[in-house]
GROMACS .gro file of C-alpha atoms in nm:
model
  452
    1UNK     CA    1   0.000   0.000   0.000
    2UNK     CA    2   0.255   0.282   0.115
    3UNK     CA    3   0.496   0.188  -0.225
    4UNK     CA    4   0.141   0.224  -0.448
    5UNK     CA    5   0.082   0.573  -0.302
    6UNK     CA    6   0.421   0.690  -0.319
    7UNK     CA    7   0.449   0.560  -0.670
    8UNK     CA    8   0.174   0.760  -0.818
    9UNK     CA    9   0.304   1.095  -0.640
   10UNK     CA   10   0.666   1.017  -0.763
   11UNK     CA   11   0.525   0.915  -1.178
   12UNK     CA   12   0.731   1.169  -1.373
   13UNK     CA   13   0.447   1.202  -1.575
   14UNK     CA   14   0.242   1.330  -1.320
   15UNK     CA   15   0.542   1.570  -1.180
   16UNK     CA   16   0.584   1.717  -1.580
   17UNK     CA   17   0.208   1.755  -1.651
   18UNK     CA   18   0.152   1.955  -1.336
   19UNK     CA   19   0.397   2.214  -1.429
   20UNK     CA   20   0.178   2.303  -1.768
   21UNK     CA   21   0.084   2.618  -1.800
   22UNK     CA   22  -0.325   2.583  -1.913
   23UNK     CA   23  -0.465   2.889  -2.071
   24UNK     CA   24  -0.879   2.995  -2.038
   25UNK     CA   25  -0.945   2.887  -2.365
   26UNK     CA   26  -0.785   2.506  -2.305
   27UNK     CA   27  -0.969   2.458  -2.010
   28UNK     CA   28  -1.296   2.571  -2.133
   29UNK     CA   29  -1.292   2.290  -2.411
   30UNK     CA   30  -1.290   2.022  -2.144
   31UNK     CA   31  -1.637   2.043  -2.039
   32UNK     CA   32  -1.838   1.724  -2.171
   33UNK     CA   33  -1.901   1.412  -2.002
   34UNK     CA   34  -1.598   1.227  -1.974
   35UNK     CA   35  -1.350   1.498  -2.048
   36UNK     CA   36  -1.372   1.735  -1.724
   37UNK     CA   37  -1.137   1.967  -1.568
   38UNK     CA   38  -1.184   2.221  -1.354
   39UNK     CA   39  -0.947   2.475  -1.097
   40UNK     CA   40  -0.889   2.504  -0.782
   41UNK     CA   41  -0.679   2.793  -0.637
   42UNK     CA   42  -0.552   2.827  -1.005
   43UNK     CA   43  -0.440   2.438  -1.053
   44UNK     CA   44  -0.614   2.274  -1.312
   45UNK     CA   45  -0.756   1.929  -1.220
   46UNK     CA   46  -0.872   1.636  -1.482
   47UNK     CA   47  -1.159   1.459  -1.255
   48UNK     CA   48  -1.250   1.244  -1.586
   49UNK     CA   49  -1.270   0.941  -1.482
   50UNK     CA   50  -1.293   1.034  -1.133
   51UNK     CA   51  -1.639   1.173  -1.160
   52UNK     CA   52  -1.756   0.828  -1.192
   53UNK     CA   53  -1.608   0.755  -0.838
   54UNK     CA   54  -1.717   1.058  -0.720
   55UNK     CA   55  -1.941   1.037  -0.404
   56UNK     CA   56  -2.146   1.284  -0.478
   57UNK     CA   57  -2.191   1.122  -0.834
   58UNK     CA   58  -2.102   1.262  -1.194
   59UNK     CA   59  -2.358   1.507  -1.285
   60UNK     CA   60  -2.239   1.785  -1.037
   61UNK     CA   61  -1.908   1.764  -1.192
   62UNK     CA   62  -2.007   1.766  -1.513
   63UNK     CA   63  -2.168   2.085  -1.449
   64UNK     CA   64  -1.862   2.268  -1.307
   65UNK     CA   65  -1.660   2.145  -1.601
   66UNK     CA   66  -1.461   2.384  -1.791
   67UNK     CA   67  -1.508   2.663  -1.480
   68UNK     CA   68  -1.298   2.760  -1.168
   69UNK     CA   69  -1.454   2.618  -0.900
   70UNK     CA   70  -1.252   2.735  -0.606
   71UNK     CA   71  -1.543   2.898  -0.413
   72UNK     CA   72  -1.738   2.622  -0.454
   73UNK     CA   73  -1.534   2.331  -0.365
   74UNK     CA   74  -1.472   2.552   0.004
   75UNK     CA   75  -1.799   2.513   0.053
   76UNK     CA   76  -1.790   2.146   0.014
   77UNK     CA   77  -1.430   2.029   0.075
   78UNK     CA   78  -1.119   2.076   0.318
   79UNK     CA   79  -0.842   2.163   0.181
   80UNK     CA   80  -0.681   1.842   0.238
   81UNK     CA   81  -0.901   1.678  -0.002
   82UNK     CA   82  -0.666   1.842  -0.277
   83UNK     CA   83  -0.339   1.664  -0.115
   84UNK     CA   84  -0.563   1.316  -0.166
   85UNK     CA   85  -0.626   1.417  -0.524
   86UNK     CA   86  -0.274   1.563  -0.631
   87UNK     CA   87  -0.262   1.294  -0.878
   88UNK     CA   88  -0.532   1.455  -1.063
   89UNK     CA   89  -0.340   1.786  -1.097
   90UNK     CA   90  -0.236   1.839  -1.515
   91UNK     CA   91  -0.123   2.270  -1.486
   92UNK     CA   92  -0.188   2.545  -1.362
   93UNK     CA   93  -0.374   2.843  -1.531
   94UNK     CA   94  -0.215   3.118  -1.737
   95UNK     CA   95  -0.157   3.392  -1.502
   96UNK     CA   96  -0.259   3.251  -1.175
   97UNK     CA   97  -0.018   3.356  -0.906
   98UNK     CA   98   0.258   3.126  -0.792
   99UNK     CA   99   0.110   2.884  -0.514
  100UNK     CA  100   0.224   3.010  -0.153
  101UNK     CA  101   0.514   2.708  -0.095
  102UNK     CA  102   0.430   2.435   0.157
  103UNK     CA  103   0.715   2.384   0.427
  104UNK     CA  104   0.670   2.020   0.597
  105UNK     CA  105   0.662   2.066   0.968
  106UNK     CA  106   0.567   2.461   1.032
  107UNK     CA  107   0.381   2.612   1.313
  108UNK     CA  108   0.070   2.728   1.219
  109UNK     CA  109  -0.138   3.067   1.316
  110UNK     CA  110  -0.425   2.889   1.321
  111UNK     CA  111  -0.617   2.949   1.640
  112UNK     CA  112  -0.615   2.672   1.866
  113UNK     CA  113  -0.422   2.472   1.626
  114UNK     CA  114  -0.064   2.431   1.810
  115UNK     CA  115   0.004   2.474   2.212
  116UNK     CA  116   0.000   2.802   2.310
  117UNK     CA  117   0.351   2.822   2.418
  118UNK     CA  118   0.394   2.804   1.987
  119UNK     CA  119   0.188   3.099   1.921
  120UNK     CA  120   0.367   3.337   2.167
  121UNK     CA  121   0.213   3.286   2.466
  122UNK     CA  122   0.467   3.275   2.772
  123UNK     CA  123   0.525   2.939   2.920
  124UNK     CA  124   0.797   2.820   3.236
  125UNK     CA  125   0.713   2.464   3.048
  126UNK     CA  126   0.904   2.482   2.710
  127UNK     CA  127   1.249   2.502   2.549
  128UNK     CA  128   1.337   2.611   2.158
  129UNK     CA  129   1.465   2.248   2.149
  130UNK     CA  130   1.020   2.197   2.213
  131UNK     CA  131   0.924   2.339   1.950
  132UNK     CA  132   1.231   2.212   1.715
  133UNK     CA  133   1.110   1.842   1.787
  134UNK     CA  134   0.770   1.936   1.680
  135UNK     CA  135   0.827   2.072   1.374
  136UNK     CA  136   1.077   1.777   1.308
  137UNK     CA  137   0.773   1.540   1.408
  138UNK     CA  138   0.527   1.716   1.233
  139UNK     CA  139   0.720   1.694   0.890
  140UNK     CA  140   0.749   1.312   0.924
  141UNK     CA  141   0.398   1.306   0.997
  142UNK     CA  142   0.328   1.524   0.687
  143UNK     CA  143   0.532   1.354   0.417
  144UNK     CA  144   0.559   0.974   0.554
  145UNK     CA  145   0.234   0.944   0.757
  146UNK     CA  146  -0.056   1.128   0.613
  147UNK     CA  147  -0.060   1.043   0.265
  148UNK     CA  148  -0.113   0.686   0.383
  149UNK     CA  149  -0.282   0.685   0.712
  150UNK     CA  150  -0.673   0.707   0.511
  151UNK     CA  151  -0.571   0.398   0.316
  152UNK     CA  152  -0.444   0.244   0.523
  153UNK     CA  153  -0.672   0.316   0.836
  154UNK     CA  154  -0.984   0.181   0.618
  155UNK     CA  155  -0.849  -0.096   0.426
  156UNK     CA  156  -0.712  -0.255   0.757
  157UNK     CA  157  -0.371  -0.337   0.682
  158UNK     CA  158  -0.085  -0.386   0.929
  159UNK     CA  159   0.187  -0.201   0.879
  160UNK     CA  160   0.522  -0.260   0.662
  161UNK     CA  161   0.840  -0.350   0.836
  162UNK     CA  162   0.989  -0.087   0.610
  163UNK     CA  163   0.789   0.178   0.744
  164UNK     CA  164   0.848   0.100   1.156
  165UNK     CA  165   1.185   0.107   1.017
  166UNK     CA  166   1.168   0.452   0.905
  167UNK     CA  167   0.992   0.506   1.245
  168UNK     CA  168   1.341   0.369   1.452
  169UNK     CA  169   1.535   0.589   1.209
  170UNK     CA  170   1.355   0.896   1.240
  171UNK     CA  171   1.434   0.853   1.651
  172UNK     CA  172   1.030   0.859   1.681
  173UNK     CA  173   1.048   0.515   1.856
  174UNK     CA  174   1.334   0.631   2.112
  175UNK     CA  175   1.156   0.977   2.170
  176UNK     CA  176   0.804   0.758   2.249
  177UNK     CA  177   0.973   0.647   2.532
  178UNK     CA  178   1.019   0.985   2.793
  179UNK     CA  179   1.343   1.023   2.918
  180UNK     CA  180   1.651   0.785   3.008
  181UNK     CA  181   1.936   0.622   2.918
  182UNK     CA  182   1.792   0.427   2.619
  183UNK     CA  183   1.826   0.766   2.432
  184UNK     CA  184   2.227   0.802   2.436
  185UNK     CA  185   2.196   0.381   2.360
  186UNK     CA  186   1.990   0.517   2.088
  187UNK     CA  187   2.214   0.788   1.934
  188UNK     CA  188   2.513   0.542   1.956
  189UNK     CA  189   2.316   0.306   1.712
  190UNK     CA  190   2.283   0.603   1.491
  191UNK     CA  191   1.904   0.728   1.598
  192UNK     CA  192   1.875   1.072   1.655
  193UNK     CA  193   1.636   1.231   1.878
  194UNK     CA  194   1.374   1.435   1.623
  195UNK     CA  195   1.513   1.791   1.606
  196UNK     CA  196   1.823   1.683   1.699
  197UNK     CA  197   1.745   1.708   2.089
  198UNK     CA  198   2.024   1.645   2.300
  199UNK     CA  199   1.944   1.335   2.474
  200UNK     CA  200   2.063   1.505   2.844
  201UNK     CA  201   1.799   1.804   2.743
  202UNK     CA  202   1.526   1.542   2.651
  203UNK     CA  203   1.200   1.548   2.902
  204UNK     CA  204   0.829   1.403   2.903
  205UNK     CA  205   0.709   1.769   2.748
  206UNK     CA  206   0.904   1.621   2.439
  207UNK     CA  207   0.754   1.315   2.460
  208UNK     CA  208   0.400   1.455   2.503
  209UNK     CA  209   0.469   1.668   2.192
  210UNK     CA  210   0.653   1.340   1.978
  211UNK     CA  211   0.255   1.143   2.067
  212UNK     CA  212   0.053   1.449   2.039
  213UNK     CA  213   0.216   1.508   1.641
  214UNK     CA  214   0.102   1.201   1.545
  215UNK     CA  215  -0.234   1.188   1.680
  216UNK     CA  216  -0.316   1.451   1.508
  217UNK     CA  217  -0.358   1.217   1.243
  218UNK     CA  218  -0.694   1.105   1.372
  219UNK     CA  219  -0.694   0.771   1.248
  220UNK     CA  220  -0.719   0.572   1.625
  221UNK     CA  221  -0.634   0.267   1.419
  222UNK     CA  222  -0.361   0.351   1.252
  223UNK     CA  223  -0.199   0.596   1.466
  224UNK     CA  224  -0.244   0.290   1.737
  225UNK     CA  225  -0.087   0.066   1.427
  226UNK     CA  226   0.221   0.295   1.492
  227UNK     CA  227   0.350   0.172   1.848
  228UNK     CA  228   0.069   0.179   2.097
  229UNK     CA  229   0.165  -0.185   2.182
  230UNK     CA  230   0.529  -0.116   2.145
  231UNK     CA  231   0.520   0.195   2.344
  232UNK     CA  232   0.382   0.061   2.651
  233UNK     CA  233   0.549  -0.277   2.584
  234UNK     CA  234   0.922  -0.168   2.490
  235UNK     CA  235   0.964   0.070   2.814
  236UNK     CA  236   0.971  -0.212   3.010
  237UNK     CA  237   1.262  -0.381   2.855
  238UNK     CA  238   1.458  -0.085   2.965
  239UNK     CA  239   1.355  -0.084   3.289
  240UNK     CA  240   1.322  -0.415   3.428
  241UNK     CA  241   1.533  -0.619   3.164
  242UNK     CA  242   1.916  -0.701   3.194
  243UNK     CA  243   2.160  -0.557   3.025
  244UNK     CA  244   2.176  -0.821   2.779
  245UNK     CA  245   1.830  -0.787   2.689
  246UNK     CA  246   1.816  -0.435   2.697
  247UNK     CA  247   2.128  -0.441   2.461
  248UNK     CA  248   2.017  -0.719   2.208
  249UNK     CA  249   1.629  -0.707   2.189
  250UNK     CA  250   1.630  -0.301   2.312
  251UNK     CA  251   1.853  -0.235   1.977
  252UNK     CA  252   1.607  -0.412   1.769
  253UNK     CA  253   1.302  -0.227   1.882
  254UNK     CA  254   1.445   0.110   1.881
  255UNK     CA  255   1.534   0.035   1.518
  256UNK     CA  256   1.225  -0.121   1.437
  257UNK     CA  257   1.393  -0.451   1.297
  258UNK     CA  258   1.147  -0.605   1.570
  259UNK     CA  259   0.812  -0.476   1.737
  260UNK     CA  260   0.664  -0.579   2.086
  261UNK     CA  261   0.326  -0.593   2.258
  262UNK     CA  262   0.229  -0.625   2.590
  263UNK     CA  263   0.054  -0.912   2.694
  264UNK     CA  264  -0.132  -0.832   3.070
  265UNK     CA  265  -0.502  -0.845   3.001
  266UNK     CA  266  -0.689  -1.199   2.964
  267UNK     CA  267  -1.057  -1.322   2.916
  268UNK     CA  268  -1.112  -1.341   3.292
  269UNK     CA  269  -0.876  -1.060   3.427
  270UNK     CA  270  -0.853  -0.694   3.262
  271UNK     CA  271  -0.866  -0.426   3.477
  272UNK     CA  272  -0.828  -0.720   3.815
  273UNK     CA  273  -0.454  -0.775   3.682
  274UNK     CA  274  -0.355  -1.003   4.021
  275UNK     CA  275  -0.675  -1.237   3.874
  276UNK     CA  276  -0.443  -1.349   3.555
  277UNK     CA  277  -0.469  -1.732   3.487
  278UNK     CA  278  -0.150  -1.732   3.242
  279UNK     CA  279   0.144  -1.993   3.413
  280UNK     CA  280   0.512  -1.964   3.379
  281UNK     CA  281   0.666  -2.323   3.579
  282UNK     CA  282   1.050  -2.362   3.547
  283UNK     CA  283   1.168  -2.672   3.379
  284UNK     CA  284   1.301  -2.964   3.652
  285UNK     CA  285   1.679  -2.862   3.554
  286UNK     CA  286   1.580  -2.466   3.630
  287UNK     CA  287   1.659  -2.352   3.251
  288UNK     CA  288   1.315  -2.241   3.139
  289UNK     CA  289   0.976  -2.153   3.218
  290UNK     CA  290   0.688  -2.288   3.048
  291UNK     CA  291   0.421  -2.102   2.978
  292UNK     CA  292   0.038  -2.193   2.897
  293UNK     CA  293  -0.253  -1.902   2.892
  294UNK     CA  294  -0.425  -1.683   2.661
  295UNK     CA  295  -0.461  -1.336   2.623
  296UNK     CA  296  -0.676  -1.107   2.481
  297UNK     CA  297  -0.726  -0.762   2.360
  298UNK     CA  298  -0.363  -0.725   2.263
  299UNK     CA  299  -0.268  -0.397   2.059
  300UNK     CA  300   0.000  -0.471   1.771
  301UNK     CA  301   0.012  -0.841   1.839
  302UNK     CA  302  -0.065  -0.976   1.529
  303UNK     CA  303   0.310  -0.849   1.418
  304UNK     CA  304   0.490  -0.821   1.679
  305UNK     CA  305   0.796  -1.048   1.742
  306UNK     CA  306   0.807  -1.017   2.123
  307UNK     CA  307   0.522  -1.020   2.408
  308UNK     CA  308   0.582  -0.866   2.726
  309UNK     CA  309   0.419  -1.141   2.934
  310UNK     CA  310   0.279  -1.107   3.302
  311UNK     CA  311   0.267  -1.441   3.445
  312UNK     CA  312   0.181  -1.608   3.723
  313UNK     CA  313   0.492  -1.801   3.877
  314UNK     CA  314   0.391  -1.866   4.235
  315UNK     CA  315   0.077  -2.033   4.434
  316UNK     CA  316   0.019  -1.860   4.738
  317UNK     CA  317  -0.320  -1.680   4.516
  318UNK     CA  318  -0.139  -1.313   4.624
  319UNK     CA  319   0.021  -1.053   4.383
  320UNK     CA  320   0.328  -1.211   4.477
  321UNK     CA  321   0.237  -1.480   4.243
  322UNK     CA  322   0.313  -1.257   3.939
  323UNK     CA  323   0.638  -1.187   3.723
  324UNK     CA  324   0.703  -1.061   3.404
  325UNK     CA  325   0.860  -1.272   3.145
  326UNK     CA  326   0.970  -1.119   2.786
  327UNK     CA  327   0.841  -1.409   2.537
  328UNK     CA  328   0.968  -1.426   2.143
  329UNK     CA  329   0.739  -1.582   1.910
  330UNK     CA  330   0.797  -1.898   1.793
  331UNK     CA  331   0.676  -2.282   1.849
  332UNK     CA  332   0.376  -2.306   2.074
  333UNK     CA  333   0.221  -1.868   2.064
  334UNK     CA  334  -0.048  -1.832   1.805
  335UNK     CA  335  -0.194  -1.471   1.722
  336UNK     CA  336  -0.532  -1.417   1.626
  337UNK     CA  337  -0.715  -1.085   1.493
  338UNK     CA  338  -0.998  -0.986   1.699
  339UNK     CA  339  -1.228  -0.729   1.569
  340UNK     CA  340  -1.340  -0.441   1.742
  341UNK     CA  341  -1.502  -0.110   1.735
  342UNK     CA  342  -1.168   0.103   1.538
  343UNK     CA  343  -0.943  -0.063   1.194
  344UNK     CA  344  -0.789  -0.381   1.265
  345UNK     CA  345  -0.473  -0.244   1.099
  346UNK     CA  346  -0.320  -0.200   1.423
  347UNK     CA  347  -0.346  -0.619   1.498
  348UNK     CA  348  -0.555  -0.606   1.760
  349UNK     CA  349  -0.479  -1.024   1.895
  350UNK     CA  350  -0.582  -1.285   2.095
  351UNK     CA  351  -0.240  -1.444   2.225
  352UNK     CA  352  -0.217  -1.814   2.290
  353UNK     CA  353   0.019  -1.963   2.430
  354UNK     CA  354   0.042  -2.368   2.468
  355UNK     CA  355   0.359  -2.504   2.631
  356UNK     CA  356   0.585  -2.200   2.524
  357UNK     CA  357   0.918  -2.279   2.601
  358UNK     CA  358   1.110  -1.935   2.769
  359UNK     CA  359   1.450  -1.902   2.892
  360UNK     CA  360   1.484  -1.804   3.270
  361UNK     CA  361   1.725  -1.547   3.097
  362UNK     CA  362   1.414  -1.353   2.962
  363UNK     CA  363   1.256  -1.285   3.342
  364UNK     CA  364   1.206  -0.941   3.382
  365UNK     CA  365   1.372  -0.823   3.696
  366UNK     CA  366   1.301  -1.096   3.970
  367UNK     CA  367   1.014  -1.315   4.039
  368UNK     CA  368   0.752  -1.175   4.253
  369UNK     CA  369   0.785  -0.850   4.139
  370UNK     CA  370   0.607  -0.846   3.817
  371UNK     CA  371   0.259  -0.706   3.981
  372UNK     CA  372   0.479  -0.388   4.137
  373UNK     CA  373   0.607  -0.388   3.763
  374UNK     CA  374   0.299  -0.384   3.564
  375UNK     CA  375   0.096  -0.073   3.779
  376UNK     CA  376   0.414   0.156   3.735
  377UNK     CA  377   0.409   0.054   3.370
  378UNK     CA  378   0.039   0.149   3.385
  379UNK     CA  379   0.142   0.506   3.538
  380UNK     CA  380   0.301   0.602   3.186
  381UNK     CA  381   0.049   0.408   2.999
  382UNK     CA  382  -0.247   0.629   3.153
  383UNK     CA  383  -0.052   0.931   3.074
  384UNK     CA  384   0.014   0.834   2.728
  385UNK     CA  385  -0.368   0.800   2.656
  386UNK     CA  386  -0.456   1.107   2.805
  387UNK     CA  387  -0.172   1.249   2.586
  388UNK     CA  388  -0.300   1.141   2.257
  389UNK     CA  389  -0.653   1.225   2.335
  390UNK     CA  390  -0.611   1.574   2.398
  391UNK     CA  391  -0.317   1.583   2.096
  392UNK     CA  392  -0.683   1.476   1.891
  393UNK     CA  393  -0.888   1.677   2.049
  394UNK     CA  394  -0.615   2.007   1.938
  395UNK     CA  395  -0.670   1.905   1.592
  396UNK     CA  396  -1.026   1.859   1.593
  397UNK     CA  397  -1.094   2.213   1.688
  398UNK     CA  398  -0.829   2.375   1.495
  399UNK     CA  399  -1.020   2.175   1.180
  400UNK     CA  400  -1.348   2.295   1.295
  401UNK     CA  401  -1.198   2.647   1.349
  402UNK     CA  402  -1.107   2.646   0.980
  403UNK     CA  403  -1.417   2.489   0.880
  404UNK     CA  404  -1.629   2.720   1.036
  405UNK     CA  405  -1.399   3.034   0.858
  406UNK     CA  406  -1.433   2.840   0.513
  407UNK     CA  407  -1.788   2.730   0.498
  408UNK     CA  408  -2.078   2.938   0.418
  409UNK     CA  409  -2.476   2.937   0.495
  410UNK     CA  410  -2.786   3.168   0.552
  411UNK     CA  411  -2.509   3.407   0.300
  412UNK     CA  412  -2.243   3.431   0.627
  413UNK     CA  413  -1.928   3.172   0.766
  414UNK     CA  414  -2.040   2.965   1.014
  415UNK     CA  415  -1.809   3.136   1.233
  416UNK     CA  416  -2.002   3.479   1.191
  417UNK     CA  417  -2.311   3.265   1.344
  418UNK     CA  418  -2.317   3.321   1.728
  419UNK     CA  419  -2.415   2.957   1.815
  420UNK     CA  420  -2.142   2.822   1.630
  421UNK     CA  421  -1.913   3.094   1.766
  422UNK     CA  422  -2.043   3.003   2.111
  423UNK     CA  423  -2.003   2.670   2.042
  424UNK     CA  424  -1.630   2.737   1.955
  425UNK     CA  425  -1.574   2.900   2.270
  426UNK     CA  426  -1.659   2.621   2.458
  427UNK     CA  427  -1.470   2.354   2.287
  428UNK     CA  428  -1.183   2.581   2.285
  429UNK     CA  429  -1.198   2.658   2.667
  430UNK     CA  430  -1.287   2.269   2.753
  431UNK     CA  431  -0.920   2.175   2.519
  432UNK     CA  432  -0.726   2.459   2.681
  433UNK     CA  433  -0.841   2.379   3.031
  434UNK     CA  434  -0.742   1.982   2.955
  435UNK     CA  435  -0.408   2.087   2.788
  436UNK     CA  436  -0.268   2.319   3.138
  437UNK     CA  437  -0.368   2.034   3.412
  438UNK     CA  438  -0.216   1.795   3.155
  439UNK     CA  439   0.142   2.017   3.167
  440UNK     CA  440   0.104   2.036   3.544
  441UNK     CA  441   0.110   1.675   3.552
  442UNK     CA  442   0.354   1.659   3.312
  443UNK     CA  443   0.571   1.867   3.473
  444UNK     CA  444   0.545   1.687   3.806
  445UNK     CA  445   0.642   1.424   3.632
  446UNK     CA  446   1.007   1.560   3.514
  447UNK     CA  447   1.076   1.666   3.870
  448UNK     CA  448   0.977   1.315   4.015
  449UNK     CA  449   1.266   1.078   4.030
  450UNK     CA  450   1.159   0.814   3.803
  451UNK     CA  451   0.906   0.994   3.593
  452UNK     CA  452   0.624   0.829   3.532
   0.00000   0.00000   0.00000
């Protein structure tokens, strides 16, 4: 999917055609059925055979045909539907002023669009190296993520191995991870922080900004598809892991050679994590656990290559019981897609695991601890959702802000109607109100030995 997109955005073809120069007279003989164009903010567009596609079906198109249509499409269309189309492009008309040039990654004036702190508001919370990381994150987002994330979010595919590999290039993995000492192991293997960020300067304010970026998105599923397994899976092999794990299997998720998933919740324990049926009992000559349980509901297990694993390991029925174990796939753990409510391109599995052989190597700290392990995993877990909620919840009222500017009824904007402005006011205040307890926490958070 992702080398078919790029492929008809990189067709030389396509590249030459849209620098023609169209004049009035060229356009206007491509009006009839089956031979449209029509402008938009002076490019010229063959819809053709896209008007039979078209969801609002042929016949409006084939009425526009031959015209500029730019006020009209505003009052229909976003702006992004033009960056879907670009393949469509063929010129531009004779005379229309150059097109304002589109720099991946900048800060917008939009109102309500970026953190305040970005549109000159004062803030004791961020750094130049903030707002550098953004803009790095934002131009990933722009030329790697969104021209794929529709496509991909609807047709339910997981995603390439070549594109979490851009993700572990691009430092976006590393950064996903707060602060520590995984981000100097990451520069050494050649993966910068976005923006450059010294890893010494790097704090959970870049963090929140690296999730909030690519929420923005607002495709659940495949933002999710993205690391939402591996981000609350991989942590944990820095911070309860040996050294030899953390250098072998830590190297291969920061790069993105291998993913990981974490593997807590089961059919009769979720949220009651010290209820978990799954067994991990040591071989007689003390080299490996075996492990037999199922669980369920796991994000980004259908590809990933490791499972963080709580298991139980004693019998007295108490937390104590539990310990965390980091299982590979292979003979014995079966993945199955489960369905649910958002795409199922972010592998949303039922883990099974039948007499899976581990080595004792691959315990997570020591046994007994694993309950203590998974609630402070939870801490940054919790913070990460509320993260990327809000992160949405910025780009759905900067869209609506724009929306309400661009689109026209009763012969005013939207915006110049004072329910909709009210109605503005509120969502803005509700976001902006969400966004300063979530820096206070934040904050606490980089002043509290261990974070979160």
């Amino acid at each position: 999917l992702l080398k078919r997109h790029r492929a008809a955005f990189a067709d030389p073809l396509v590249v030459a055609m849209a620098a023609k120069v169209i004049s009035k007279a060229e356009l206007e003989a491509h009006k009839a059925p089956g031979d449209l164009w029509m402008v938009v903010d002076g490019d010229v567009y063959d819809v053709s055979k896209f008007a039979k596609v078209h969801p609002g079906g042929a016949q409006i198109l084939e009425e526009y045909g031959g015209k500029d249509v730019t006020v009209d499409f505003y009052e229909m269309h976003r702006k992004d539907v033009l960056t879907k189309y670009a393949k469509l492009k063929v010129g531009r008309m004779e005379g229309a002023p150059a097109p304002a040039p589109h720099v991946p990654g900048e800060i917008t004036a939009v109102p309500f669009a970026e953190l305040p702190a970005f549109q000159g508001q004062n803030s004791p919370y961020y750094r130049a190296s903030h707002k550098t990381l953004a803009q790095a994150v934002r131009a990933f987002v722009q030329t790697e993520l969104e021209p794929i994330a529709e496509s991909a979010d609807l047709a339910g595919e997981y995603p390439e191995l070549e594109l979490r590999q851009k993700l572990g290039a691009a430092g976006l993995l590393a950064a996903g991870m707060g602060p520590g000492p995984h981000l100097k192991f990451a520069k050494s293997l050649g993966l910068p922080i976005p923006g450059n960020v010294d890893p010494d300067d790097f704090d959970y304010f870049h963090e929140m900004i690296r999730h909030q970026e690519i929420a923005r998105l607002g495709r659940p599923g495949f933002v999710d598809s993205l690391g939402a397994g591996w981000g609350i899976s991989a942590p944990a092999v820095f911070h309860f892991g040996s050294d030899e794990m953390r250098k072998q299997v830590g190297s291969q998720l920061l790069k993105g050679d291998k993913w990981s998933a974490l593997a807590i919740s089961e059919p009769f324990a979720g949220s009651d994590v010290a209820a978990l049926r799954c067994t991990a009992d040591k071989t007689p000559d003390g080299k490996f656990y075996i492990v037999n349980g199922i669980k369920k509901w796991i994000t980004e297990g259908m590809y990933s290559d490791y499972f963080v694993t709580a298991v139980r390991t004693g019998k007295t029925g108490t937390p104590k019981d539990l310990s965390m174990l980091l299982v590979e796939r292979g003979p014995g753990l079966d993945t199955k897609q489960i369905k649910t409510t958002y795409s199922t391109c972010c592998g949303t599995a039922m883990v099974i695991m039948k007499d899976v052989k581990v080595p004792v190597e691959n315990l997570m700290g020591k046994e007994g601890r694993g309950f203590l392990q998974i609630m402070y995993n939870f801490n940054h877990e919790r913070w990460l959702i509320a993260v990327n909620l809000i992160g949405q919840a910025r780009a759905a009222v900067s869209d609506t802000f724009m929306w309400a500017r661009q689109r026209k009824i009763f012969g005013k904007t939207l915006i110049e109607q004072p329910v909709i402005r009210n109605k503005l006011a509120s969502a803005a205040a509700s976001l902006e109100t969400l966004t300063a307890l979530l820096e206070t926490v934040t904050y606490d958070m980089c002043k509290t030995k261990g974070g979160a």
